[in-house]
Tab-separated table of C-alpha atoms and ligand atoms in Angstrom:
chain	number	residue	atom	x	y	z
A	160	MET	CA	0.116	0.282	-0.004
A	161	ASP	CA	2.804	2.413	0.609
A	162	GLY	CA	4.420	4.150	-2.231
A	163	LEU	CA	1.515	4.889	-3.943
A	164	PRO	CA	1.156	7.147	-7.054
A	165	ARG	CA	-0.597	10.189	-6.232
A	166	GLU	CA	-2.577	9.973	-9.029
A	167	LEU	CA	-3.945	6.788	-8.056
A	168	GLY	CA	-5.257	8.196	-4.815
A	169	GLN	CA	-7.502	10.714	-7.106
A	170	GLN	CA	-9.800	7.939	-8.451
A	171	THR	CA	-12.842	6.890	-6.341
A	172	PRO	CA	-13.822	2.860	-7.022
A	173	ALA	CA	-16.483	3.413	-9.905
A	174	ALA	CA	-19.412	1.282	-8.796
A	175	TYR	CA	-19.170	2.624	-4.958
A	176	ASP	CA	-21.132	6.027	-3.967
A	177	VAL	CA	-19.631	6.896	-0.718
A	178	GLU	CA	-21.734	9.726	-0.678
A	179	ARG	CA	-24.950	8.228	-0.920
A	180	VAL	CA	-23.355	5.947	1.508
A	181	ARG	CA	-22.599	8.286	4.411
A	182	ALA	CA	-26.207	9.721	3.717
A	183	ASP	CA	-27.278	6.492	5.437
A	184	PHE	CA	-25.549	7.903	8.617
A	185	PRO	CA	-26.814	10.012	10.293
A	186	ILE	CA	-24.362	11.206	13.006
A	187	LEU	CA	-22.080	11.411	9.933
A	188	ALA	CA	-24.380	14.988	9.409
A	189	ARG	CA	-23.535	16.439	12.819
A	190	ARG	CA	-21.315	19.183	13.393
A	191	VAL	CA	-18.829	18.891	16.694
A	192	HIS	CA	-17.499	21.982	18.740
A	193	GLU	CA	-20.479	24.039	18.002
A	194	LYS	CA	-21.119	26.739	20.357
A	195	PRO	CA	-23.585	29.559	20.273
A	196	GLY	CA	-22.944	31.853	17.291
A	197	LYS	CA	-19.975	29.187	16.279
A	198	PRO	CA	-20.708	26.952	13.692
A	199	GLY	CA	-18.769	23.929	14.469
A	200	LYS	CA	-16.540	21.804	12.161
A	201	PRO	CA	-18.233	18.621	10.214
A	202	LEU	CA	-17.045	15.394	11.852
A	203	VAL	CA	-14.470	13.874	10.071
A	204	TYR	CA	-14.755	10.442	12.175
A	205	LEU	CA	-11.420	8.523	11.800
A	206	ASP	CA	-11.986	5.900	14.476
A	207	THR	CA	-14.095	3.201	12.736
A	208	ALA	CA	-10.930	0.659	14.215
A	209	ALA	CA	-12.284	1.363	17.850
A	210	SER	CA	-16.107	1.396	17.018
A	211	ALA	CA	-18.181	2.272	13.673
A	212	GLN	CA	-21.130	4.091	13.140
A	213	LYS	CA	-24.502	2.635	12.900
A	214	PRO	CA	-26.968	2.929	9.864
A	215	ARG	CA	-30.022	4.020	9.703
A	216	VAL	CA	-31.212	0.483	9.229
A	217	VAL	CA	-29.382	-0.463	12.356
A	218	LEU	CA	-30.870	1.832	14.598
A	219	ASP	CA	-34.550	1.604	12.832
A	220	ALA	CA	-34.298	-2.743	13.545
A	221	LEU	CA	-33.053	-1.569	17.384
A	222	MET	CA	-36.073	0.585	17.524
A	223	SER	CA	-38.434	-1.840	15.926
A	224	ALA	CA	-37.089	-4.950	17.942
A	225	TYR	CA	-38.096	-3.004	21.046
A	226	SER	CA	-41.431	-1.021	19.717
A	227	ASP	CA	-43.314	-3.896	17.794
A	228	ASP	CA	-42.138	-7.357	19.089
A	229	TYR	CA	-40.154	-7.118	22.323
A	230	ALA	CA	-40.450	-10.367	24.475
A	231	ASN	CA	-37.719	-12.528	25.881
A	232	VAL	CA	-36.841	-14.918	23.299
A	233	HIS	CA	-37.097	-18.805	23.787
A	234	ARG	CA	-39.893	-20.921	25.830
A	235	GLY	CA	-42.444	-18.049	25.686
A	236	LEU	CA	-46.028	-19.316	24.211
A	237	TYR	CA	-47.343	-15.965	23.006
A	238	GLU	CA	-47.359	-14.402	20.219
A	239	LEU	CA	-44.902	-11.609	20.860
A	240	SER	CA	-42.477	-14.151	22.246
A	241	ALA	CA	-42.482	-16.285	19.757
A	242	ARG	CA	-41.987	-12.787	17.171
A	243	SER	CA	-39.049	-12.106	19.096
A	244	THR	CA	-37.679	-15.472	19.149
A	245	GLU	CA	-38.347	-16.053	15.335
A	246	ALA	CA	-36.190	-12.703	15.105
A	247	PHE	CA	-33.624	-13.563	17.345
A	248	GLU	CA	-32.955	-17.172	15.306
A	249	ALA	CA	-33.470	-15.164	11.624
A	250	ALA	CA	-30.304	-13.256	13.096
A	251	ARG	CA	-28.477	-16.232	13.870
A	252	THR	CA	-29.269	-17.892	10.069
A	253	THR	CA	-27.985	-13.949	8.900
A	254	VAL	CA	-25.103	-14.814	10.884
A	255	GLN	CA	-24.534	-18.022	9.512
A	256	ARG	CA	-24.610	-16.801	5.645
A	257	PHE	CA	-22.339	-13.831	6.359
A	258	LEU	CA	-19.369	-15.987	7.427
A	259	ASN	CA	-20.470	-19.040	5.172
A	260	ALA	CA	-20.881	-21.740	8.215
A	261	GLY	CA	-22.350	-24.688	7.419
A	262	SER	CA	-24.429	-24.822	10.484
A	263	ASP	CA	-26.141	-22.415	12.769
A	264	ARG	CA	-25.895	-24.608	15.607
A	265	GLU	CA	-21.977	-23.335	14.862
A	266	ILE	CA	-23.033	-19.338	15.685
A	267	ILE	CA	-22.465	-18.869	19.073
A	268	PHE	CA	-24.182	-15.161	20.183
A	269	THR	CA	-21.904	-13.361	22.692
A	270	LYS	CA	-21.576	-9.914	24.187
A	271	SER	CA	-18.405	-9.050	22.291
A	272	THR	CA	-14.915	-10.608	20.488
A	273	THR	CA	-13.559	-10.382	24.525
A	274	GLU	CA	-16.194	-12.696	25.701
A	275	ALA	CA	-16.008	-14.979	22.657
A	276	ILE	CA	-12.220	-15.362	23.123
A	277	ASN	CA	-12.886	-15.953	26.917
A	278	LEU	CA	-15.423	-18.689	26.064
A	279	VAL	CA	-12.856	-20.364	23.932
A	280	ALA	CA	-10.056	-19.813	26.077
A	281	HIS	CA	-11.776	-21.397	29.533
A	282	SER	CA	-13.906	-24.402	27.224
A	283	PHE	CA	-11.255	-25.190	25.011
A	284	GLY	CA	-8.993	-24.946	27.529
A	285	GLU	CA	-11.079	-27.410	30.017
A	286	ALA	CA	-11.265	-29.682	27.442
A	287	PHE	CA	-8.089	-30.188	25.731
A	288	LEU	CA	-5.257	-28.409	27.800
A	289	THR	CA	-3.225	-30.120	30.011
A	290	GLU	CA	-0.128	-28.852	31.896
A	291	GLY	CA	3.129	-27.803	29.693
A	292	ASP	CA	0.661	-27.593	26.478
A	293	GLU	CA	1.268	-24.810	24.465
A	294	VAL	CA	-0.907	-21.958	22.683
A	295	MET	CA	0.798	-19.958	20.026
A	296	LEU	CA	0.037	-16.273	19.707
A	297	THR	CA	1.089	-13.349	18.109
A	298	GLU	CA	3.068	-10.227	18.598
A	299	MET	CA	0.253	-8.206	17.341
A	300	GLU	CA	-2.228	-9.503	19.432
A	301	HIS	CA	-5.103	-7.041	20.969
A	302	HIS	CA	-4.972	-7.728	24.759
A	303	ALA	CA	-8.652	-9.434	24.175
A	304	ASN	CA	-6.018	-12.653	22.531
A	305	ILE	CA	-3.457	-12.073	25.336
A	306	VAL	CA	-5.508	-11.535	28.856
A	307	PRO	CA	-7.864	-15.045	28.448
A	308	TRP	CA	-4.579	-17.418	27.377
A	309	GLN	CA	-2.959	-16.017	30.626
A	310	LEU	CA	-5.678	-16.397	33.240
A	311	LEU	CA	-6.136	-19.801	31.745
A	312	ARG	CA	-1.961	-20.452	31.764
A	313	ALA	CA	-2.543	-19.233	35.665
A	314	ARG	CA	-5.107	-22.241	36.298
A	315	LYS	CA	-3.626	-24.777	34.401
A	316	GLY	CA	-0.052	-24.337	33.691
A	317	ILE	CA	0.052	-23.932	29.754
A	318	LYS	CA	2.942	-22.247	28.027
A	319	LEU	CA	2.281	-19.444	25.877
A	320	VAL	CA	4.265	-19.124	22.818
A	321	VAL	CA	4.591	-15.708	21.023
A	322	VAL	CA	5.512	-15.688	17.409
A	323	PRO	CA	7.395	-11.859	16.358
A	324	VAL	CA	6.409	-10.049	13.385
A	325	GLY	CA	8.427	-8.165	11.287
A	326	ASP	CA	9.471	-4.761	11.537
A	327	ASP	CA	6.658	-3.672	8.630
A	328	GLY	CA	3.836	-5.425	10.869
A	329	ALA	CA	4.386	-8.719	8.502
A	330	LEU	CA	3.858	-12.258	9.901
A	331	ASP	CA	5.782	-14.627	8.502
A	332	LEU	CA	4.199	-18.087	8.303
A	333	ALA	CA	8.077	-19.773	8.712
A	334	GLU	CA	8.068	-18.253	12.229
A	335	VAL	CA	4.734	-19.928	12.816
A	336	GLU	CA	5.742	-23.497	11.741
A	337	ALA	CA	9.296	-23.248	13.729
A	338	ARG	CA	7.508	-22.906	17.149
A	339	ILE	CA	4.870	-25.679	16.296
A	340	GLY	CA	5.752	-28.592	18.489
A	341	PRO	CA	4.418	-31.586	19.977
A	342	ARG	CA	2.275	-29.501	22.489
A	343	THR	CA	1.049	-26.831	20.531
A	344	LYS	CA	-2.453	-27.449	20.865
A	345	LEU	CA	-3.757	-24.412	19.497
A	346	ILE	CA	-2.925	-21.112	17.423
A	347	SER	CA	-5.093	-17.754	18.203
A	348	VAL	CA	-4.192	-15.279	15.796
A	349	THR	CA	-6.185	-11.400	14.902
A	350	HIS	CA	-6.880	-11.592	11.185
A	351	VAL	CA	-6.200	-8.102	11.019
A	352	SER	CA	-4.096	-5.995	13.834
A	353	ASN	CA	-6.191	-3.560	14.724
A	354	VAL	CA	-2.666	-1.198	15.088
A	355	LEU	CA	-0.591	-2.030	11.772
A	356	GLY	CA	-3.506	-3.146	9.734
A	357	THR	CA	-1.101	-6.583	8.833
A	358	VAL	CA	-3.467	-8.734	7.317
A	359	VAL	CA	-2.459	-12.189	8.108
A	360	PRO	CA	-2.813	-14.626	5.667
A	361	VAL	CA	-5.570	-17.141	7.758
A	362	LYS	CA	-6.131	-19.604	4.914
A	363	GLU	CA	-2.404	-20.216	4.333
A	364	LEU	CA	-1.769	-20.532	8.218
A	365	VAL	CA	-4.577	-22.357	9.148
A	366	ALA	CA	-3.629	-25.055	6.284
A	367	LEU	CA	-0.071	-24.848	7.792
A	368	ALA	CA	-1.118	-25.590	11.195
A	369	HIS	CA	-4.009	-28.518	10.463
A	370	ALA	CA	-1.151	-29.900	8.940
A	371	HIS	CA	0.676	-30.438	12.348
A	372	GLY	CA	-3.098	-31.174	13.745
A	373	VAL	CA	-3.531	-27.994	15.458
A	374	PRO	CA	-6.670	-25.918	15.697
A	375	VAL	CA	-7.264	-22.503	15.319
A	376	MET	CA	-8.952	-19.470	16.424
A	377	VAL	CA	-9.012	-16.144	14.571
A	378	ASP	CA	-9.916	-12.873	16.600
A	379	GLY	CA	-11.873	-11.329	13.322
A	380	SER	CA	-12.962	-8.150	15.394
A	381	GLN	CA	-11.045	-6.285	12.330
A	382	GLY	CA	-11.088	-8.908	9.726
A	383	ALA	CA	-14.620	-9.544	9.706
A	384	VAL	CA	-15.021	-5.050	9.321
A	385	HIS	CA	-12.399	-4.847	6.310
A	386	MET	CA	-13.133	-8.057	4.011
A	387	PRO	CA	-15.405	-10.987	3.308
A	388	VAL	CA	-15.169	-14.091	5.366
A	389	ASP	CA	-16.028	-17.433	4.368
A	390	VAL	CA	-15.074	-19.671	7.654
A	391	ARG	CA	-15.202	-22.712	5.471
A	392	ASP	CA	-13.018	-21.470	2.870
A	393	LEU	CA	-10.316	-20.636	5.801
A	394	ASP	CA	-11.225	-23.445	7.186
A	395	CYS	CA	-10.773	-22.185	10.588
A	396	ASP	CA	-11.631	-23.830	13.692
A	397	PHE	CA	-13.068	-20.858	15.516
A	398	TYR	CA	-13.547	-17.157	14.560
A	399	ALA	CA	-15.022	-14.114	16.630
A	400	LEU	CA	-16.093	-11.091	15.576
A	401	THR	CA	-17.708	-8.040	17.985
A	402	GLY	CA	-21.310	-6.030	16.332
A	403	HIS	CA	-20.554	-2.408	17.049
A	404	LYS	CA	-17.073	-2.519	14.752
A	405	LEU	CA	-19.288	-4.184	11.677
A	406	TYR	CA	-21.503	-1.040	12.075
A	407	GLY	CA	-24.092	-3.442	14.385
A	408	PRO	CA	-25.131	-2.175	18.240
A	409	THR	CA	-22.386	-2.604	21.452
A	410	GLY	CA	-23.464	-5.573	23.701
A	411	VAL	CA	-23.458	-8.526	20.982
A	412	GLY	CA	-20.321	-10.389	19.044
A	413	VAL	CA	-20.388	-13.958	17.422
A	414	LEU	CA	-18.132	-17.221	18.208
A	415	TYR	CA	-18.329	-19.316	15.190
A	416	GLY	CA	-16.776	-22.761	16.006
A	417	LYS	CA	-16.828	-26.137	14.282
A	418	GLU	CA	-19.675	-27.972	15.271
A	419	ASP	CA	-17.591	-30.794	16.054
A	420	LEU	CA	-15.030	-28.962	18.411
A	421	LEU	CA	-18.068	-26.838	20.307
A	422	ASP	CA	-20.308	-30.600	20.635
A	423	ARG	CA	-17.121	-31.590	22.688
A	424	MET	CA	-16.467	-28.604	24.682
A	425	PRO	CA	-17.725	-27.671	28.466
A	426	PRO	CA	-20.440	-24.725	29.107
A	427	PHE	CA	-18.576	-21.317	29.712
A	428	LEU	CA	-21.653	-19.616	32.048
A	429	GLY	CA	-23.988	-21.687	33.272
A	430	GLY	CA	-28.016	-20.648	33.905
A	431	GLY	CA	-30.978	-20.506	32.101
A	432	ASP	CA	-31.616	-21.839	28.313
A	433	MET	CA	-27.949	-23.493	28.330
A	434	ILE	CA	-29.764	-26.413	30.079
A	435	ARG	CA	-31.989	-29.464	29.285
A	436	ARG	CA	-32.832	-30.305	32.848
A	437	VAL	CA	-31.397	-29.363	36.531
A	438	THR	CA	-31.527	-30.973	39.686
A	439	PHE	CA	-29.918	-29.925	42.665
A	440	GLU	CA	-27.749	-33.046	42.228
A	441	GLU	CA	-26.781	-32.630	38.356
A	442	THR	CA	-27.727	-30.871	35.624
A	443	THR	CA	-27.638	-31.863	31.933
A	444	PHE	CA	-27.051	-29.292	29.215
A	445	ALA	CA	-29.071	-28.157	25.945
A	446	GLU	CA	-27.612	-28.726	22.763
A	447	LEU	CA	-25.560	-26.171	20.255
A	448	PRO	CA	-26.329	-23.153	20.182
A	449	ALA	CA	-27.910	-22.981	23.106
A	450	LYS	CA	-25.372	-24.509	25.672
A	451	PHE	CA	-22.992	-21.613	24.842
A	452	GLU	CA	-25.923	-18.983	25.623
A	453	ALA	CA	-26.436	-19.307	29.068
A	454	GLY	CA	-29.083	-16.368	30.110
A	455	THR	CA	-31.128	-13.677	28.297
A	456	PRO	CA	-28.832	-12.721	25.299
A	457	PRO	CA	-28.716	-9.240	23.809
A	458	ILE	CA	-32.175	-9.410	22.219
A	459	ALA	CA	-32.363	-6.077	19.832
A	460	GLU	CA	-28.606	-6.047	19.551
A	461	THR	CA	-28.714	-9.378	18.110
A	462	ILE	CA	-31.515	-8.298	15.273
A	463	GLY	CA	-29.706	-5.122	14.880
A	464	LEU	CA	-26.097	-6.579	14.107
A	465	ALA	CA	-28.128	-8.958	11.673
A	466	ALA	CA	-29.187	-5.624	10.242
A	467	ALA	CA	-25.707	-4.345	9.339
A	468	MET	CA	-24.688	-7.700	7.864
A	469	ASP	CA	-27.854	-7.371	5.632
A	470	TYR	CA	-26.445	-3.707	4.766
A	471	LEU	CA	-23.284	-4.318	4.228
A	472	GLU	CA	-24.252	-7.441	2.108
A	473	GLY	CA	-26.425	-4.942	0.315
A	474	LEU	CA	-23.636	-2.627	-0.362
A	475	GLY	CA	-21.205	-5.532	-1.569
A	476	ARG	CA	-18.489	-6.502	0.820
A	477	ALA	CA	-15.939	-6.459	-2.133
A	478	ALA	CA	-17.135	-2.837	-2.852
A	479	ILE	CA	-16.838	-2.008	0.466
A	480	ALA	CA	-13.241	-3.305	0.868
A	481	ALA	CA	-12.333	-2.073	-2.670
A	482	HIS	CA	-13.326	1.266	-1.260
A	483	GLU	CA	-11.565	1.239	1.766
A	484	HIS	CA	-8.503	-0.072	0.565
A	485	ASP	CA	-8.342	2.883	-2.209
A	486	VAL	CA	-9.134	5.446	0.851
A	487	GLY	CA	-6.479	3.483	3.016
A	488	ALA	CA	-3.770	3.393	0.510
A	489	TYR	CA	-4.578	7.224	0.167
A	490	ALA	CA	-4.433	8.057	3.299
A	491	MET	CA	-0.694	5.866	3.841
A	492	ALA	CA	0.701	7.702	0.957
A	493	ARG	CA	-0.536	11.140	2.351
A	494	LEU	CA	0.420	10.582	5.671
A	495	ALA	CA	3.984	9.908	4.510
A	496	GLU	CA	4.389	13.349	3.196
A	497	VAL	CA	3.743	14.955	6.673
A	498	PRO	CA	7.563	15.580	8.026
A	499	GLY	CA	8.501	14.186	10.873
A	500	LEU	CA	6.307	11.222	11.048
A	501	THR	CA	6.804	7.426	11.482
A	502	LEU	CA	4.044	4.960	10.076
A	503	TYR	CA	3.775	1.446	11.835
A	504	GLY	CA	2.369	-1.419	9.886
A	505	THR	CA	3.217	-0.973	6.220
A	506	THR	CA	2.830	-4.206	4.687
A	507	PRO	CA	1.533	-4.446	1.294
A	508	ASP	CA	-2.107	-4.581	0.724
A	509	LYS	CA	-3.121	-4.218	4.502
A	510	ALA	CA	-6.306	-3.107	5.719
A	511	ALA	CA	-7.334	0.896	6.132
A	512	ILE	CA	-5.580	1.268	9.651
A	513	ALA	CA	-2.853	3.661	9.883
A	514	SER	CA	-0.495	4.190	12.892
A	515	PHE	CA	2.094	6.818	13.043
A	516	THR	CA	3.768	8.864	15.592
A	517	LEU	CA	5.171	12.614	14.967
A	518	ASP	CA	8.668	13.592	16.089
A	519	CYS	CA	7.496	16.957	17.368
A	520	ALA	CA	4.298	15.874	19.464
A	521	HIS	CA	2.972	13.280	21.907
A	522	ALA	CA	0.170	10.851	20.707
A	523	HIS	CA	-2.161	12.330	22.977
A	524	ASP	CA	-1.535	15.568	22.196
A	525	ILE	CA	-1.830	15.264	18.563
A	526	SER	CA	-5.242	13.685	19.013
A	527	THR	CA	-6.675	16.249	21.090
A	528	LEU	CA	-5.314	19.263	18.847
A	529	VAL	CA	-6.635	17.519	15.443
A	530	ASP	CA	-9.747	17.336	17.288
A	531	MET	CA	-9.952	20.625	18.410
A	532	SER	CA	-8.700	22.353	14.960
A	533	HIS	CA	-10.030	20.438	12.284
A	534	GLY	CA	-13.211	18.157	14.167
A	535	VAL	CA	-10.573	15.076	13.341
A	536	ALA	CA	-11.645	12.280	15.887
A	537	LEU	CA	-8.559	9.796	15.534
A	538	ARG	CA	-7.113	7.009	18.441
A	539	ALA	CA	-4.174	7.583	20.398
A	540	GLY	CA	-2.503	5.372	22.858
A	541	HIS	CA	-1.722	1.550	23.121
A	542	HIS	CA	-4.448	0.518	21.259
A	543	CYS	CA	-4.568	-2.424	23.733
A	544	ALA	CA	-1.729	-3.838	22.504
A	545	GLN	CA	0.838	-2.934	25.147
A	546	PRO	CA	3.305	-5.709	24.016
A	547	LEU	CA	3.322	-4.581	20.292
A	548	MET	CA	4.279	-0.936	21.216
A	549	ASP	CA	7.197	-2.435	23.346
A	550	LYS	CA	8.330	-4.147	20.378
A	551	PHE	CA	8.157	-0.723	18.406
A	552	GLY	CA	10.287	1.034	21.420
A	553	VAL	CA	6.540	3.415	21.796
A	554	ALA	CA	4.402	4.043	24.962
A	555	ALA	CA	1.565	4.791	22.331
A	556	THR	CA	0.470	6.014	18.375
A	557	THR	CA	-1.956	7.920	17.228
A	558	ARG	CA	-4.446	5.848	14.795
A	559	ALA	CA	-6.459	6.967	11.876
A	560	SER	CA	-9.034	4.067	10.659
A	561	ILE	CA	-10.997	4.047	7.875
A	562	GLY	CA	-14.606	2.536	7.487
A	563	LEU	CA	-16.526	2.310	4.276
A	564	TYR	CA	-17.945	5.864	4.898
A	565	THR	CA	-14.294	7.530	4.677
A	566	THR	CA	-13.561	10.103	2.334
A	567	ARG	CA	-10.618	11.166	0.918
A	568	ALA	CA	-11.436	14.830	1.288
A	569	GLU	CA	-11.634	13.349	5.224
A	570	ILE	CA	-8.070	12.400	4.949
A	571	ASP	CA	-6.420	15.384	3.371
A	572	VAL	CA	-8.383	17.312	6.282
A	573	LEU	CA	-5.981	15.012	8.830
A	574	VAL	CA	-3.362	16.077	6.623
A	575	ASP	CA	-3.969	19.790	7.182
A	576	ALA	CA	-4.671	19.146	10.876
A	577	LEU	CA	-1.672	17.489	11.464
A	578	LEU	CA	0.674	20.074	9.556
A	579	ARG	CA	-1.161	22.307	12.147
A	580	VAL	CA	0.026	20.518	14.972
A	581	ARG	CA	3.782	20.628	13.507
A	582	GLU	CA	3.252	24.138	13.291
A	583	ILE	CA	2.296	24.566	16.903
A	584	PHE	CA	5.357	22.305	18.154
A	585	ALA	CA	8.006	22.412	15.734
B	795	PMP	N1	-9.189	-8.145	18.668
B	795	PMP	C1	-8.836	-6.675	17.851
B	795	PMP	C2	-7.913	-6.825	16.862
B	795	PMP	C3	-9.946	-5.608	18.501
B	795	PMP	O1	-9.439	-4.477	17.517
B	795	PMP	C4	-10.478	-5.236	19.071
B	795	PMP	C5	-11.100	-4.496	19.742
B	795	PMP	N2	-10.597	-3.055	19.590
B	795	PMP	C6	-10.998	-6.490	19.936
B	795	PMP	C7	-10.280	-8.112	19.897
B	795	PMP	C8	-11.937	-6.735	21.528
B	795	PMP	O2	-13.364	-6.449	21.021
B	795	PMP	P1	-14.232	-5.672	22.014
B	795	PMP	O3	-14.139	-4.849	22.831
B	795	PMP	O4	-15.886	-5.476	21.288
B	795	PMP	O5	-14.929	-6.998	22.779
């Protein structure tokens, strides 16, 4: 992506009308820093990797889930509960289609990716790991894909094996293979780095791991956002995603897992809905997917997530990916023009996430200033990837992340804002 000729960045993929898409997102019409007598500035939202804005269809689906058919799901014998259950289970079918899973029994609703990974760490860990077994991670994992394994390590005495990434942020599969040994029981890896934008070649990694009999869990929090995902094609054993990054509501996530594995794993949380029969002496558990869905699920949020997935499919997943790639490449090329700016994550064909430092200002100051001067929303900090910050020898970076509604004009505003920061500090 880096080294993109400037002229290329001036063209928009023909079929994708970003202005029409932007009109679907009510919040993008608002201005920030409005005060009496001051018109404020248009919002330039470049923090989609932290949480995406929501299209009107998702807001409508949430409203309708509460105002038209709301009741608790499952077991209700009256019409409203039946309709609510129907919508909830239809959402499961939507997710199954979105990920191309073979069965809706393989789709577990969670509250987030974080919960999905914790589920696997607990439940897979309980079923299949013993002291001395190894779980392999990479250096660019989000804390959500590090800490659950450390907790498992504390409980079971497993070992964590960490694969380094290159200075450009690339994951070399030879480095993965070199670390696979007889005790390797799982590789858990991000699909796309939330800091570097690196796209892990998951399909190749899975083939490699499976050749050694090792299953693979994919943290798809960022991956499912930026590219079409086909879990059967990837052949991964688990794939986690989080609704709020996928233009859906907060409070809902998904764990895809291969049925034969999920079947052999014990429940994670206990409570209502996940049981077949309870006595004080013994409880037997429900079949998949209910076995892993204890308690009242996020009903409206799940329906909202399905609306988001329908929306993304309506726009065309490949068209979205092409648009984001285009704006992302433009961002990388334009950011490279800013004097004193260092980019982290420079692999070709990376996802549209640009992390950087400026030699003259702290990441937090940059974020505050660009917001105040130009209405640009950027994230600054360790991005829940402190080991990766340590690798690059920085405490924090500033991150611009691009979504399906981001325009090149917004990248130009960002660059102007950064040049202004330089004027202030240099
Ligand atoms: N993994 C990655 C790569 C992420 O970017 C994030 C969110 N920043 C997560 C996991 C955790 O997602 P959530 O907080 O929605 O569980």
